[in-house]
Amino acid sequence: MVVSDVYLHSLSQSKTPTKAKTFPLALSLFLSLSFLSPPTLFSWSVSANSPSKDITHKLKKAMQHLTARRVAGLLSRRGVAAFSSSGVKMASHGHGGVTEQTDMSVPLYWDRLDTPLPDRPYKDTLSDADKSLKQKEKGPWNSLSKEEKLALYRLTFNETYAEMKKPTGEWKTVLGGIFFFIGFTGLVVLWQRYYVYPPHPRTLDDEWQAMQVKRMLDMRVNPVEGFSAKWDYEKGQWK
Amino acid sequence: MFRAALRLSVSGARSLTRSRPQYTASVAARSYSHGKQETDEEFDARWVTYFNKPDIDAWELRKGMNTLIGYDLVPEPKILEAALRACRRLNDLASAIRILEAVKDKSGPHKEIYPYVLQELSPALSELGIPTPEELGIDKA
């Protein structure tokens, strides 16, 4: 039949690009994964008041370092290779810059809302002025000035409760990152539209569709209750 | 199950539903079906005795405070006074101020608890010379 020949002929003519097929697919997959992951990596769902404090706190720090590395890797388009070092623990290969490992075998200092008095004071090594202040602390506290009392507090503690509870504005980073990656993905999709998609099928043109509809009506497709039933054959228009 | 949840929420919210003058330490919210439940007074007395130990050491003070803050309640002023006096015995002013900060944080949205506690503690505070965080200006970041 002529129509089917025409249809078949148009099919064989369409050229699907072969070389560009797999790479954009992989890239878009990788980027969509990266788009999904920053919000989850950034998610600060561990609240400061959770009971399982230490491990999750350390994990949070580790994820922080991992995230920073990951973003740098993506931005420089090197991807997976950037995962080589995390800031928490890494046996260095004898470079000059060895990352310091926190000694977990000694009492540590934490600023936590649910642990008002951490295991050790903030400042361990006291200067002579600090030492004399500490001596004065052994006497009546009424004889201390306000500045001295504040100095004593700062010797023992790093952040006050108010400072601990201060909002960080981190949500702006998260939201910005999300929008950035959505935008970037949009650009990739746009590129794909022009360089990857096969040619537009002519069967979707309006002209072709009109001819198709006319043919369906001429064939009386579903004349009882369906397609052709909705066409008014006397008047030549839709009912 | 719903009733158990209701019982838990009621006992946990006891410190909230108490009438105005009494922002007491409620019993640690446990839903034992048997066994004697500690009353508020027993709880308070136990903690006051803990902090009143004459030769309390720094570790015990830290442990006590951290545990107390871990409970779902704001400690009674008398417990806090005992803790502040323990700080005095240990010559630790910074911890005393930190305790007051922690009480304010523990009150959460109930803004009337902290002024009440300060009011109850004011004789002890002035006697020992402990400044409030507001006096030192560290209540604002």
Coordinates of C-alpha atoms in Angstrom, one line a residue:
Chain A
M1 CA 0.0 0.0 0.0
V2 CA 1.2 3.5 -0.7
V3 CA 0.7 4.8 2.7
S4 CA 2.5 2.0 4.4
D5 CA 5.3 2.3 1.9
V6 CA 5.6 6.0 2.6
Y7 CA 5.6 5.3 6.3
L8 CA 8.3 2.6 6.1
H9 CA 10.3 4.8 3.8
S10 CA 10.3 7.7 6.3
L11 CA 11.3 5.3 9.1
S12 CA 14.5 4.1 7.3
Q13 CA 15.5 7.6 6.6
S14 CA 15.7 8.8 10.2
K15 CA 19.3 8.8 11.4
T16 CA 19.8 8.1 15.1
P17 CA 23.1 9.5 16.3
T18 CA 25.2 6.6 17.4
K19 CA 28.3 8.1 19.0
A20 CA 26.5 10.7 21.1
K21 CA 24.0 8.1 22.4
T22 CA 25.5 6.7 25.5
F23 CA 27.7 9.5 26.9
P24 CA 24.9 12.0 27.5
L25 CA 22.8 9.3 29.1
A26 CA 25.6 8.5 31.5
L27 CA 26.3 12.1 32.2
S28 CA 22.7 13.0 32.8
L29 CA 22.4 10.0 35.1
F30 CA 25.5 11.0 37.0
L31 CA 24.3 14.5 37.3
S32 CA 20.8 13.6 38.4
L33 CA 22.4 11.4 41.1
S34 CA 24.5 14.3 42.2
F35 CA 21.5 16.5 42.1
L36 CA 19.7 14.1 44.4
S37 CA 22.7 13.6 46.8
P38 CA 23.7 17.1 47.9
P39 CA 20.4 17.7 49.7
T40 CA 20.7 14.4 51.4
L41 CA 24.4 14.9 52.3
F42 CA 23.7 18.3 53.5
S43 CA 20.7 17.3 55.6
W44 CA 21.4 18.2 59.1
S45 CA 18.7 15.9 60.4
V46 CA 20.8 15.0 63.4
S47 CA 19.6 17.4 66.1
A48 CA 21.9 18.7 68.7
N49 CA 19.8 17.2 71.4
S50 CA 19.8 13.6 70.3
P51 CA 20.9 11.0 72.8
S52 CA 23.4 9.1 70.7
K53 CA 25.6 12.2 70.6
D54 CA 29.2 11.4 69.9
I55 CA 29.1 9.0 67.0
T56 CA 26.5 10.9 65.0
H57 CA 28.3 14.1 65.7
K58 CA 31.5 12.6 64.3
L59 CA 29.6 11.2 61.4
K60 CA 28.2 14.6 60.7
K61 CA 31.7 16.1 60.6
A62 CA 32.8 13.3 58.3
M63 CA 29.9 13.8 55.9
Q64 CA 30.7 17.5 55.9
H65 CA 34.2 16.9 54.7
L66 CA 33.0 14.4 52.2
T67 CA 30.4 16.8 50.9
A68 CA 32.9 19.6 50.4
R69 CA 35.2 17.2 48.5
R70 CA 32.3 16.0 46.4
V71 CA 31.2 19.5 45.3
A72 CA 34.7 20.4 44.4
G73 CA 35.0 17.2 42.3
L74 CA 31.8 17.9 40.5
L75 CA 32.6 21.5 39.8
S76 CA 36.0 20.5 38.3
R77 CA 34.2 17.7 36.4
R78 CA 36.6 15.1 37.7
G79 CA 33.8 13.3 39.6
V80 CA 34.7 10.1 41.5
A81 CA 38.5 10.7 41.8
A82 CA 37.9 13.4 44.4
F83 CA 36.8 10.9 47.0
S84 CA 40.3 10.0 47.9
S85 CA 40.6 11.7 51.2
S86 CA 38.2 12.6 53.9
G87 CA 39.0 15.1 56.6
V88 CA 38.5 12.7 59.5
K89 CA 40.9 9.8 59.3
M90 CA 43.4 8.9 56.7
A91 CA 46.7 7.2 56.9
S92 CA 48.9 9.6 55.1
H93 CA 51.6 8.5 52.7
G94 CA 54.3 10.5 54.5
H95 CA 53.5 13.9 53.0
G96 CA 54.2 17.1 54.9
G97 CA 50.5 17.8 55.6
V98 CA 49.3 15.0 57.8
T99 CA 45.7 15.5 58.9
E100 CA 45.4 15.7 62.7
Q101 CA 43.6 12.8 64.3
T102 CA 41.6 13.7 67.4
D103 CA 42.9 11.6 70.3
M104 CA 39.7 9.8 71.4
S105 CA 41.4 8.2 74.4
V106 CA 41.4 11.4 76.5
P107 CA 38.4 13.4 77.8
L108 CA 37.2 15.7 75.0
Y109 CA 35.5 19.1 75.0
W110 CA 32.0 19.4 73.4
D111 CA 29.7 22.3 73.0
R112 CA 26.3 20.6 73.4
L113 CA 23.0 21.9 74.6
D114 CA 22.2 18.6 76.4
T115 CA 25.7 18.3 78.0
P116 CA 26.2 21.6 79.9
L117 CA 29.4 20.4 81.6
P118 CA 31.7 18.6 79.1
D119 CA 34.5 16.3 80.2
R120 CA 37.2 18.8 80.3
P121 CA 37.5 22.6 80.4
Y122 CA 38.0 24.4 77.1
K123 CA 41.4 25.9 77.8
D124 CA 43.8 23.4 79.2
T125 CA 47.0 25.3 79.1
L126 CA 46.6 28.4 81.2
S127 CA 48.7 31.5 81.0
D128 CA 50.0 33.1 84.1
A129 CA 47.2 35.6 84.1
D130 CA 44.7 32.8 83.8
K131 CA 46.4 30.9 86.6
S132 CA 46.2 33.9 89.0
L133 CA 42.6 34.3 88.0
K134 CA 41.9 30.7 88.9
Q135 CA 43.6 31.3 92.3
K136 CA 41.3 34.3 92.8
E137 CA 38.3 32.1 92.0
K138 CA 39.1 30.1 95.1
G139 CA 38.1 33.1 97.2
P140 CA 34.7 34.7 97.5
W141 CA 33.2 35.2 94.1
N142 CA 31.7 38.5 95.1
S143 CA 35.2 40.0 95.0
L144 CA 35.5 39.2 91.3
S145 CA 34.7 41.9 88.7
K146 CA 32.2 41.2 85.9
E147 CA 35.0 41.0 83.4
E148 CA 36.9 38.5 85.5
K149 CA 33.8 36.3 85.9
L150 CA 33.3 36.4 82.1
A151 CA 37.0 35.5 81.6
L152 CA 36.5 32.6 83.9
Y153 CA 33.5 31.4 81.9
R154 CA 35.5 31.7 78.6
L155 CA 38.4 29.8 80.1
T156 CA 36.1 26.8 80.8
F157 CA 33.7 27.0 77.9
N158 CA 34.0 27.9 74.2
E159 CA 30.5 28.9 73.1
T160 CA 27.7 30.1 75.3
Y161 CA 24.3 28.6 74.9
A162 CA 23.2 31.6 72.9
E163 CA 26.1 31.1 70.5
M164 CA 25.4 27.4 70.2
K165 CA 21.8 28.1 69.3
K166 CA 22.5 30.8 66.8
P167 CA 21.0 30.1 63.4
T168 CA 23.6 29.3 60.8
G169 CA 22.0 30.4 57.5
E170 CA 23.0 27.1 56.2
W171 CA 19.6 26.7 54.5
K172 CA 20.6 29.3 52.0
T173 CA 23.6 27.1 50.9
V174 CA 21.3 24.1 50.6
L175 CA 18.7 25.9 48.6
G176 CA 21.2 27.6 46.4
G177 CA 22.9 24.3 45.8
I178 CA 19.6 22.7 44.9
F179 CA 18.7 25.4 42.4
F180 CA 22.2 25.4 40.9
F181 CA 22.1 21.7 40.2
I182 CA 18.5 21.8 38.9
G183 CA 19.6 24.6 36.6
F184 CA 22.6 22.7 35.5
T185 CA 20.6 19.6 34.8
G186 CA 18.2 21.8 32.8
L187 CA 21.1 22.9 30.6
V188 CA 22.1 19.3 30.0
V189 CA 18.6 18.4 29.0
L190 CA 18.6 21.4 26.6
W191 CA 21.8 20.2 25.1
Q192 CA 20.4 16.8 24.7
R193 CA 17.4 18.2 22.9
Y194 CA 19.6 19.6 20.2
Y195 CA 22.4 17.0 20.0
V196 CA 20.9 13.7 21.0
Y197 CA 17.2 13.5 20.1
P198 CA 16.5 11.9 16.8
P199 CA 14.8 14.0 14.1
H200 CA 11.2 15.0 14.7
P201 CA 8.9 12.3 13.3
R202 CA 6.7 13.7 10.5
T203 CA 3.7 11.7 11.7
L204 CA 3.4 14.2 14.5
D205 CA 3.1 17.2 12.2
D206 CA -0.3 18.9 12.2
E207 CA -0.7 18.4 8.5
W208 CA -0.1 14.7 8.8
Q209 CA -2.3 14.4 11.8
A210 CA -5.1 16.1 9.9
M211 CA -4.7 13.6 7.0
Q212 CA -4.7 10.8 9.6
V213 CA -7.9 12.0 11.2
K214 CA -9.6 12.3 7.8
R215 CA -8.5 8.8 6.9
M216 CA -9.9 7.4 10.2
L217 CA -13.2 9.1 9.6
D218 CA -13.3 7.8 6.0
M219 CA -12.7 4.3 7.4
R220 CA -15.5 4.8 9.9
V221 CA -13.3 4.0 12.9
N222 CA -15.5 3.2 15.9
P223 CA -18.6 4.5 14.3
V224 CA -21.1 3.4 17.0
E225 CA -19.9 5.0 20.2
G226 CA -16.2 6.0 19.6
F227 CA -14.3 8.1 17.2
S228 CA -16.4 8.4 14.1
A229 CA -19.6 8.5 16.1
K230 CA -18.5 12.0 17.3
W231 CA -18.3 13.3 13.7
D232 CA -21.3 14.7 12.0
Y233 CA -21.1 13.3 8.5
E234 CA -23.9 15.5 7.1
K235 CA -22.5 18.7 8.2
G236 CA -18.8 17.8 8.0
Q237 CA -17.9 18.8 11.4
W238 CA -17.6 17.5 14.9
K239 CA -20.8 17.0 16.8
Chain B
M1 CA -1.9 1.2 72.8
F2 CA -3.5 4.5 72.5
R3 CA -4.1 4.6 76.2
A4 CA -0.5 3.8 76.9
A5 CA 0.5 6.6 74.7
L6 CA -1.9 8.9 76.4
R7 CA -0.6 7.9 79.8
L8 CA 3.0 8.6 78.6
S9 CA 2.1 11.9 77.2
V10 CA 0.2 12.9 80.4
S11 CA 3.0 11.9 82.7
G12 CA 5.5 13.5 80.4
A13 CA 3.5 16.7 80.3
R14 CA 3.0 16.8 84.0
S15 CA 5.6 19.6 84.4
L16 CA 3.5 21.6 82.0
T17 CA 0.1 20.9 83.4
R18 CA 1.0 21.8 87.0
S19 CA -0.7 24.9 88.3
R20 CA 1.1 28.2 88.0
P21 CA 3.4 28.5 91.0
Q22 CA 4.8 25.0 90.8
Y23 CA 7.1 24.3 88.0
T24 CA 8.2 21.2 89.7
A25 CA 10.4 18.4 88.5
S26 CA 8.0 15.7 87.5
V27 CA 8.7 12.0 87.8
A28 CA 10.8 10.6 85.1
A29 CA 8.1 9.6 82.6
R30 CA 8.2 5.8 82.7
S31 CA 5.2 3.6 82.2
Y32 CA 5.9 0.8 84.6
S33 CA 2.8 -1.2 85.1
H34 CA 4.1 -2.5 88.4
G35 CA 6.7 -1.4 90.9
K36 CA 6.7 1.6 93.1
Q37 CA 6.9 4.9 91.2
E38 CA 9.1 7.6 92.7
T39 CA 7.2 10.7 93.7
D40 CA 8.4 14.2 92.8
E41 CA 9.5 14.8 96.4
E42 CA 11.6 11.7 96.5
F43 CA 13.2 12.5 93.2
D44 CA 14.0 16.0 94.4
A45 CA 15.3 14.8 97.7
R46 CA 17.5 12.3 96.0
W47 CA 19.1 14.9 93.8
V48 CA 19.5 17.4 96.5
T49 CA 21.3 14.8 98.6
Y50 CA 23.5 14.0 95.6
F51 CA 24.7 17.6 95.2
N52 CA 24.9 18.2 98.9
K53 CA 27.7 15.7 99.3
P54 CA 30.4 17.7 101.1
D55 CA 33.3 16.2 99.3
I56 CA 31.7 16.0 95.9
D57 CA 34.3 15.9 93.1
A58 CA 34.3 17.6 89.8
W59 CA 33.4 14.5 87.9
E60 CA 30.4 13.8 90.1
L61 CA 29.2 17.3 89.6
R62 CA 29.5 17.0 85.8
K63 CA 27.9 13.6 85.7
G64 CA 25.1 14.8 87.9
M65 CA 24.3 17.9 85.9
N66 CA 24.5 16.2 82.6
T67 CA 22.2 13.4 83.7
L68 CA 19.8 15.9 85.3
I69 CA 19.7 17.9 82.1
G70 CA 19.1 14.7 80.2
Y71 CA 15.8 14.2 82.0
D72 CA 12.5 15.5 80.5
L73 CA 12.0 18.1 83.2
V74 CA 13.3 21.4 84.5
P75 CA 15.0 20.8 87.9
E76 CA 13.5 22.3 91.0
P77 CA 15.2 25.4 92.3
K78 CA 16.3 23.5 95.4
I79 CA 18.2 20.9 93.4
L80 CA 19.8 23.7 91.4
E81 CA 20.8 25.5 94.6
A82 CA 22.5 22.4 95.9
A83 CA 24.3 22.1 92.5
L84 CA 25.4 25.7 92.7
R85 CA 26.7 25.3 96.2
A86 CA 28.6 22.2 94.9
C87 CA 30.2 24.4 92.3
R88 CA 31.2 26.8 95.1
R89 CA 32.9 24.0 97.0
L90 CA 34.7 23.0 93.8
N91 CA 35.7 26.7 93.1
D92 CA 34.1 26.5 89.7
L93 CA 32.2 29.7 88.8
A94 CA 32.0 29.0 85.1
S95 CA 30.0 25.8 85.7
A96 CA 27.6 27.6 87.9
I97 CA 26.9 30.1 85.2
R98 CA 26.6 27.2 82.7
I99 CA 24.0 25.5 84.9
L100 CA 21.8 28.6 84.8
E101 CA 22.1 28.7 81.0
A102 CA 21.2 25.1 80.8
V103 CA 18.1 25.7 82.9
K104 CA 16.9 28.4 80.6
D105 CA 17.5 26.2 77.6
K106 CA 15.7 23.3 79.2
S107 CA 12.6 25.4 79.7
G108 CA 12.2 25.5 76.0
P109 CA 9.1 27.4 74.9
H110 CA 7.9 28.0 78.5
K111 CA 9.4 31.4 79.0
E112 CA 8.0 31.8 82.5
I113 CA 10.1 29.0 84.1
Y114 CA 13.5 30.6 83.9
P115 CA 12.5 33.9 85.6
Y116 CA 10.8 31.9 88.3
V117 CA 13.9 29.8 88.9
L118 CA 16.1 32.9 89.1
Q119 CA 13.7 34.5 91.5
E120 CA 13.8 31.4 93.8
L121 CA 17.6 31.3 93.5
S122 CA 18.3 35.0 93.9
P123 CA 19.3 34.7 97.6
A124 CA 21.7 31.9 96.9
L125 CA 23.0 33.7 93.8
S126 CA 23.8 36.9 95.6
E127 CA 25.2 35.1 98.6
L128 CA 27.6 33.1 96.4
G129 CA 28.3 35.9 94.0
I130 CA 27.1 34.0 90.9
P131 CA 26.1 36.3 88.1
T132 CA 23.3 35.4 85.8
P133 CA 24.1 35.0 82.1
E134 CA 22.0 38.2 81.5
E135 CA 24.3 40.2 83.8
L136 CA 27.3 39.0 81.9
G137 CA 25.7 39.7 78.6
I138 CA 26.2 36.2 77.3
D139 CA 22.5 35.5 76.9
K140 CA 22.7 37.0 73.5
A141 CA 25.0 35.6 70.8

